[in-house]
Short mmCIF file of C-alpha atoms and ligand atoms in Angstrom, two decimals:
data_model
loop_
_atom_site.label_atom_id
_atom_site.label_comp_id
_atom_site.label_asym_id
_atom_site.label_seq_id
_atom_site.Cartn_x
_atom_site.Cartn_y
_atom_site.Cartn_z
CA MET Z 1 -33.85 60.51 23.74
CA ALA Z 2 -32.45 57.01 23.14
CA LYS Z 3 -29.12 57.00 21.33
CA GLY Z 4 -28.88 55.40 17.91
CA LEU Z 5 -27.11 52.11 17.30
CA LEU Z 6 -23.61 51.85 15.85
CA PHE Z 7 -23.16 49.19 13.16
CA VAL Z 8 -19.72 48.26 11.86
CA ILE Z 9 -19.46 46.36 8.60
CA SER Z 10 -16.05 44.85 7.85
CA GLY Z 11 -14.72 42.25 5.52
CA PRO Z 12 -11.83 41.81 3.12
CA SER Z 13 -11.25 44.19 0.25
CA GLY Z 14 -13.45 43.28 -2.71
CA VAL Z 15 -16.00 41.26 -0.74
CA GLY Z 16 -18.68 43.81 -1.64
CA LYS Z 17 -19.02 46.10 1.40
CA GLY Z 18 -19.54 49.16 -0.79
CA THR Z 19 -21.87 47.38 -3.21
CA VAL Z 20 -24.03 45.90 -0.45
CA GLY Z 21 -23.90 49.24 1.42
CA ASN Z 22 -25.23 51.07 -1.67
CA ALA Z 23 -28.03 48.52 -2.08
CA LEU Z 24 -28.89 48.88 1.61
CA ARG Z 25 -29.02 52.69 1.33
CA GLU Z 26 -31.41 52.39 -1.61
CA LYS Z 27 -33.74 50.19 0.42
CA LEU Z 28 -33.32 52.13 3.66
CA PRO Z 29 -32.63 55.76 2.68
CA GLU Z 30 -32.89 56.86 6.30
CA ILE Z 31 -29.68 55.10 7.35
CA THR Z 32 -26.58 57.23 7.90
CA TYR Z 33 -23.12 56.18 6.75
CA SER Z 34 -19.93 57.67 8.09
CA VAL Z 35 -17.58 59.10 5.42
CA SER Z 36 -14.00 58.09 6.18
CA ALA Z 37 -10.82 60.05 5.65
CA THR Z 38 -8.01 58.46 3.64
CA THR Z 39 -4.60 59.20 2.17
CA ARG Z 40 -5.38 56.89 -0.77
CA ALA Z 41 -5.64 58.62 -4.16
CA PRO Z 42 -9.21 58.94 -5.47
CA ARG Z 43 -10.33 56.32 -7.99
CA ALA Z 44 -12.10 57.38 -11.18
CA GLY Z 45 -15.51 58.75 -10.26
CA GLU Z 46 -14.83 59.06 -6.52
CA GLN Z 47 -15.79 62.42 -5.00
CA ASP Z 48 -14.22 64.19 -2.03
CA GLY Z 49 -16.69 64.31 0.86
CA VAL Z 50 -18.90 61.64 -0.71
CA ASN Z 51 -16.80 58.48 -1.04
CA TYR Z 52 -14.02 59.68 1.25
CA PHE Z 53 -12.43 62.84 2.57
CA PHE Z 54 -9.19 62.66 0.58
CA LYS Z 55 -6.25 63.91 2.66
CA THR Z 56 -2.50 64.25 2.32
CA ARG Z 57 -0.44 62.24 4.77
CA ASP Z 58 0.35 65.44 6.74
CA GLU Z 59 -3.33 66.42 6.91
CA PHE Z 60 -4.24 62.95 8.11
CA LEU Z 61 -1.51 62.95 10.77
CA SER Z 62 -2.75 66.36 11.98
CA MET Z 63 -6.26 64.95 12.34
CA ILE Z 64 -4.83 62.16 14.50
CA GLU Z 65 -2.86 64.68 16.59
CA ARG Z 66 -5.98 66.77 17.15
CA ASP Z 67 -7.74 63.59 18.31
CA GLU Z 68 -10.36 63.91 15.55
CA MET Z 69 -10.39 60.20 14.68
CA LEU Z 70 -12.59 57.65 16.38
CA GLU Z 71 -10.22 55.04 14.91
CA TYR Z 72 -7.68 54.82 12.14
CA ALA Z 73 -5.52 52.14 10.57
CA GLU Z 74 -2.77 51.81 8.02
CA TYR Z 75 -3.96 49.43 5.32
CA VAL Z 76 -1.84 48.38 2.31
CA GLY Z 77 0.27 51.56 2.46
CA ASN Z 78 -2.43 54.16 3.14
CA PHE Z 79 -4.17 55.58 6.19
CA TYR Z 80 -7.93 55.26 6.65
CA GLY Z 81 -9.90 56.69 9.57
CA THR Z 82 -13.34 57.53 10.90
CA PRO Z 83 -13.95 61.18 11.86
CA ARG Z 84 -15.23 61.08 15.43
CA ASP Z 85 -17.57 64.11 15.59
CA PHE Z 86 -20.00 62.94 12.92
CA VAL Z 87 -20.41 59.56 14.62
CA ASP Z 88 -20.99 61.13 18.05
CA GLN Z 89 -23.47 63.69 16.67
CA THR Z 90 -25.45 61.09 14.70
CA LEU Z 91 -25.77 58.78 17.69
CA ALA Z 92 -26.72 61.69 19.99
CA GLN Z 93 -29.56 62.56 17.57
CA GLY Z 94 -30.96 59.06 18.13
CA LYS Z 95 -29.97 57.89 14.64
CA ASP Z 96 -28.10 54.72 13.72
CA ILE Z 97 -24.72 55.05 12.08
CA PHE Z 98 -22.92 52.61 9.80
CA LEU Z 99 -19.14 52.36 9.49
CA GLU Z 100 -17.64 50.43 6.59
CA ILE Z 101 -14.09 49.80 7.75
CA GLU Z 102 -11.34 47.20 7.80
CA VAL Z 103 -10.67 44.85 10.69
CA GLN Z 104 -7.91 46.61 12.69
CA GLY Z 105 -10.09 49.74 12.85
CA ALA Z 106 -13.18 47.72 13.74
CA LEU Z 107 -11.39 46.20 16.73
CA LYS Z 108 -10.43 49.68 17.93
CA VAL Z 109 -14.07 50.78 17.63
CA LYS Z 110 -15.07 47.72 19.65
CA GLU Z 111 -12.84 48.86 22.52
CA LYS Z 112 -14.58 52.25 22.55
CA PHE Z 113 -18.11 51.04 21.69
CA PRO Z 114 -18.44 47.48 23.02
CA GLU Z 115 -22.22 47.89 22.58
CA GLY Z 116 -21.74 48.34 18.80
CA ILE Z 117 -22.98 45.68 16.40
CA PHE Z 118 -20.14 44.12 14.43
CA ILE Z 119 -20.95 42.44 11.12
CA PHE Z 120 -18.37 40.59 9.02
CA LEU Z 121 -19.08 40.23 5.31
CA LEU Z 122 -17.58 37.03 3.88
CA PRO Z 123 -16.93 36.03 0.26
CA PRO Z 124 -18.33 32.70 -0.99
CA SER Z 125 -14.68 31.64 -1.55
CA LEU Z 126 -11.18 33.13 -1.80
CA ASP Z 127 -11.15 32.53 -5.57
CA GLU Z 128 -14.37 34.52 -5.91
CA LEU Z 129 -12.86 37.28 -3.74
CA LYS Z 130 -9.85 37.53 -6.03
CA ASP Z 131 -12.12 37.61 -9.10
CA ARG Z 132 -14.15 40.43 -7.55
CA ILE Z 133 -11.11 42.61 -6.73
CA ARG Z 134 -9.67 41.97 -10.18
CA GLY Z 135 -13.05 42.48 -11.86
CA ARG Z 136 -13.46 45.90 -10.23
CA GLY Z 137 -10.45 47.03 -12.27
CA THR Z 138 -9.15 49.50 -9.68
CA GLU Z 139 -6.02 47.71 -8.43
CA THR Z 140 -2.65 46.76 -9.88
CA GLN Z 141 -1.61 43.09 -9.72
CA ALA Z 142 0.75 43.95 -6.81
CA THR Z 143 -2.08 45.59 -4.85
CA ILE Z 144 -4.42 42.68 -5.57
CA ASP Z 145 -1.81 40.28 -4.19
CA HIS Z 146 -1.23 42.48 -1.14
CA ARG Z 147 -4.97 42.86 -0.44
CA MET Z 148 -5.48 39.10 -0.85
CA SER Z 149 -2.71 38.27 1.63
CA VAL Z 150 -4.24 40.70 4.16
CA ALA Z 151 -7.69 39.15 3.51
CA VAL Z 152 -6.63 35.79 4.96
CA ASP Z 153 -5.44 37.45 8.21
CA GLU Z 154 -8.61 39.53 8.35
CA MET Z 155 -10.87 36.48 8.05
CA ASN Z 156 -9.03 34.88 10.97
CA LEU Z 157 -10.46 37.67 13.16
CA LEU Z 158 -14.08 36.75 12.43
CA ARG Z 159 -14.49 35.51 16.02
CA HIS Z 160 -14.50 39.12 17.29
CA TYR Z 161 -17.69 39.88 15.35
CA ASP Z 162 -21.36 39.42 16.29
CA TYR Z 163 -22.60 38.35 12.86
CA ALA Z 164 -21.17 36.68 9.75
CA VAL Z 165 -22.95 37.46 6.47
CA VAL Z 166 -21.93 35.72 3.26
CA ASN Z 167 -22.15 38.02 0.24
CA ASP Z 168 -23.05 35.36 -2.29
CA GLU Z 169 -25.75 37.44 -3.91
CA ILE Z 170 -26.26 41.17 -3.30
CA ASP Z 171 -30.00 40.98 -2.54
CA PHE Z 172 -29.59 38.06 -0.13
CA ALA Z 173 -26.70 39.75 1.69
CA CYS Z 174 -28.78 42.92 1.96
CA LYS Z 175 -31.75 41.02 3.38
CA ARG Z 176 -29.52 39.36 5.98
CA ILE Z 177 -28.18 42.75 7.11
CA GLU Z 178 -31.69 44.25 7.17
CA SER Z 179 -32.76 41.34 9.40
CA ILE Z 180 -29.86 42.07 11.75
CA ILE Z 181 -30.87 45.75 11.94
CA ILE Z 182 -34.47 44.81 12.75
CA ALA Z 183 -33.41 42.22 15.34
CA GLU Z 184 -31.03 44.67 17.05
CA HIS Z 185 -33.83 47.24 17.32
CA CYS Z 186 -36.10 44.62 18.92
CA LYS Z 187 -33.46 43.73 21.53
CA VAL Z 188 -34.04 44.77 25.09
CA HIS Z 189 -31.25 47.32 25.58
CA PRO Z 190 -30.45 48.33 29.15
N1 ATP M 201 -22.65 39.49 -4.46
C1 ATP M 201 -21.84 39.83 -5.45
N2 ATP M 201 -21.72 39.04 -6.54
C2 ATP M 201 -20.87 39.37 -7.55
N3 ATP M 201 -20.10 40.48 -7.57
C3 ATP M 201 -20.17 41.29 -6.51
C4 ATP M 201 -21.02 41.02 -5.40
N4 ATP M 201 -20.87 42.00 -4.49
C5 ATP M 201 -19.96 42.85 -5.01
N5 ATP M 201 -19.54 42.43 -6.21
C6 ATP M 201 -18.53 43.07 -7.08
O1 ATP M 201 -17.27 42.91 -6.44
C7 ATP M 201 -16.43 44.05 -6.67
C8 ATP M 201 -15.95 44.59 -5.31
O2 ATP M 201 -17.07 45.13 -4.62
P1 ATP M 201 -16.91 46.38 -3.64
O3 ATP M 201 -16.10 47.44 -4.30
O4 ATP M 201 -18.28 46.72 -3.18
O5 ATP M 201 -16.06 45.71 -2.47
P2 ATP M 201 -15.55 46.34 -1.10
O6 ATP M 201 -15.63 45.27 -0.08
O7 ATP M 201 -16.27 47.60 -0.83
O8 ATP M 201 -14.05 46.64 -1.47
P3 ATP M 201 -13.01 47.63 -0.74
O9 ATP M 201 -12.92 47.18 0.67
O10 ATP M 201 -11.75 47.40 -1.50
O11 ATP M 201 -13.52 49.04 -0.87
C9 ATP M 201 -17.26 45.06 -7.46
O12 ATP M 201 -16.88 44.99 -8.82
C10 ATP M 201 -18.71 44.59 -7.26
O13 ATP M 201 -19.53 44.89 -8.36
N1 LIG M 202 -9.97 51.29 9.63
C1 LIG M 202 -10.63 51.88 8.62
N2 LIG M 202 -10.76 51.25 7.44
C2 LIG M 202 -11.44 51.87 6.47
C3 LIG M 202 -12.01 53.12 6.65
N3 LIG M 202 -12.62 53.49 5.50
C4 LIG M 202 -12.45 52.47 4.64
N4 LIG M 202 -11.74 51.49 5.22
C5 LIG M 202 -11.36 50.19 4.66
O1 LIG M 202 -10.13 50.27 3.98
C6 LIG M 202 -10.04 49.19 3.04
C7 LIG M 202 -9.58 49.71 1.70
O2 LIG M 202 -10.53 50.58 1.15
P1 LIG M 202 -10.44 51.04 -0.39
O3 LIG M 202 -11.53 52.06 -0.56
O4 LIG M 202 -9.07 51.56 -0.63
O5 LIG M 202 -10.69 49.79 -1.22
C8 LIG M 202 -11.45 48.59 2.96
O6 LIG M 202 -11.45 47.40 3.74
C9 LIG M 202 -12.31 49.64 3.61
O7 LIG M 202 -13.47 49.12 4.22
C10 LIG M 202 -11.86 53.76 7.91
O8 LIG M 202 -12.33 54.87 8.18
N5 LIG M 202 -11.16 53.10 8.85
#
């Protein structure tokens, strides 16, 4: 059986990865998303095992020691990582898998899966990005400033990606990603 394709969607905090991902899942219910582990505290409404696997720092470090992470990164004071087994199993079943992760982690995935498809979601502008993070109402001013300073460094790594998708409007961004999925499935893979 042919293996599924691995899609990585990155982009600065607040660009709309989660929002576009939810819209994509509504349109394409068959797609499989990886659930990451994190040491970040849950936000209001977030559920363990659905939005993230919420871990203590010790639990997360044990997962790293046991080599259970495909990749992990420290981002703005917390660890985030992709559990390896679920990704391997999904691909082995011939299904595509989508990872929604920040840039350092994406580059580590690229080392292990150079055949992966790497999509960078861009904001229409940095001012709009700041408005979106602030508008979400989940971050303190200090965290907004920290995430914005990281965003500039992250966008400088766009050249490592296969596709750049501007999230100006959710439906348009979704259509662009759907087009990428279709095109990648039409590619002649060795
Ligand atoms: N195209 C868009 N136009 C206007 N607002 C948007 C758009 N896409 C997302 N948003 C809004 O921007 C905010 C941030 O979106 P979201 O939480 O999806 O970003 P994210 O990239 O997943 O962030 P993080 O990386 O921090 O998890 C949300 O309030 C969301 O409603
Ligand atoms: N390297 C990884 N980055 C991840 C993973 N899961 C999520 N993320 C990214 O972290 C930031 C912050 O997320 P938030 O939920 O605290 O706003 C964001 O860019 C996520 O995409 C992961 O497994 N590995």
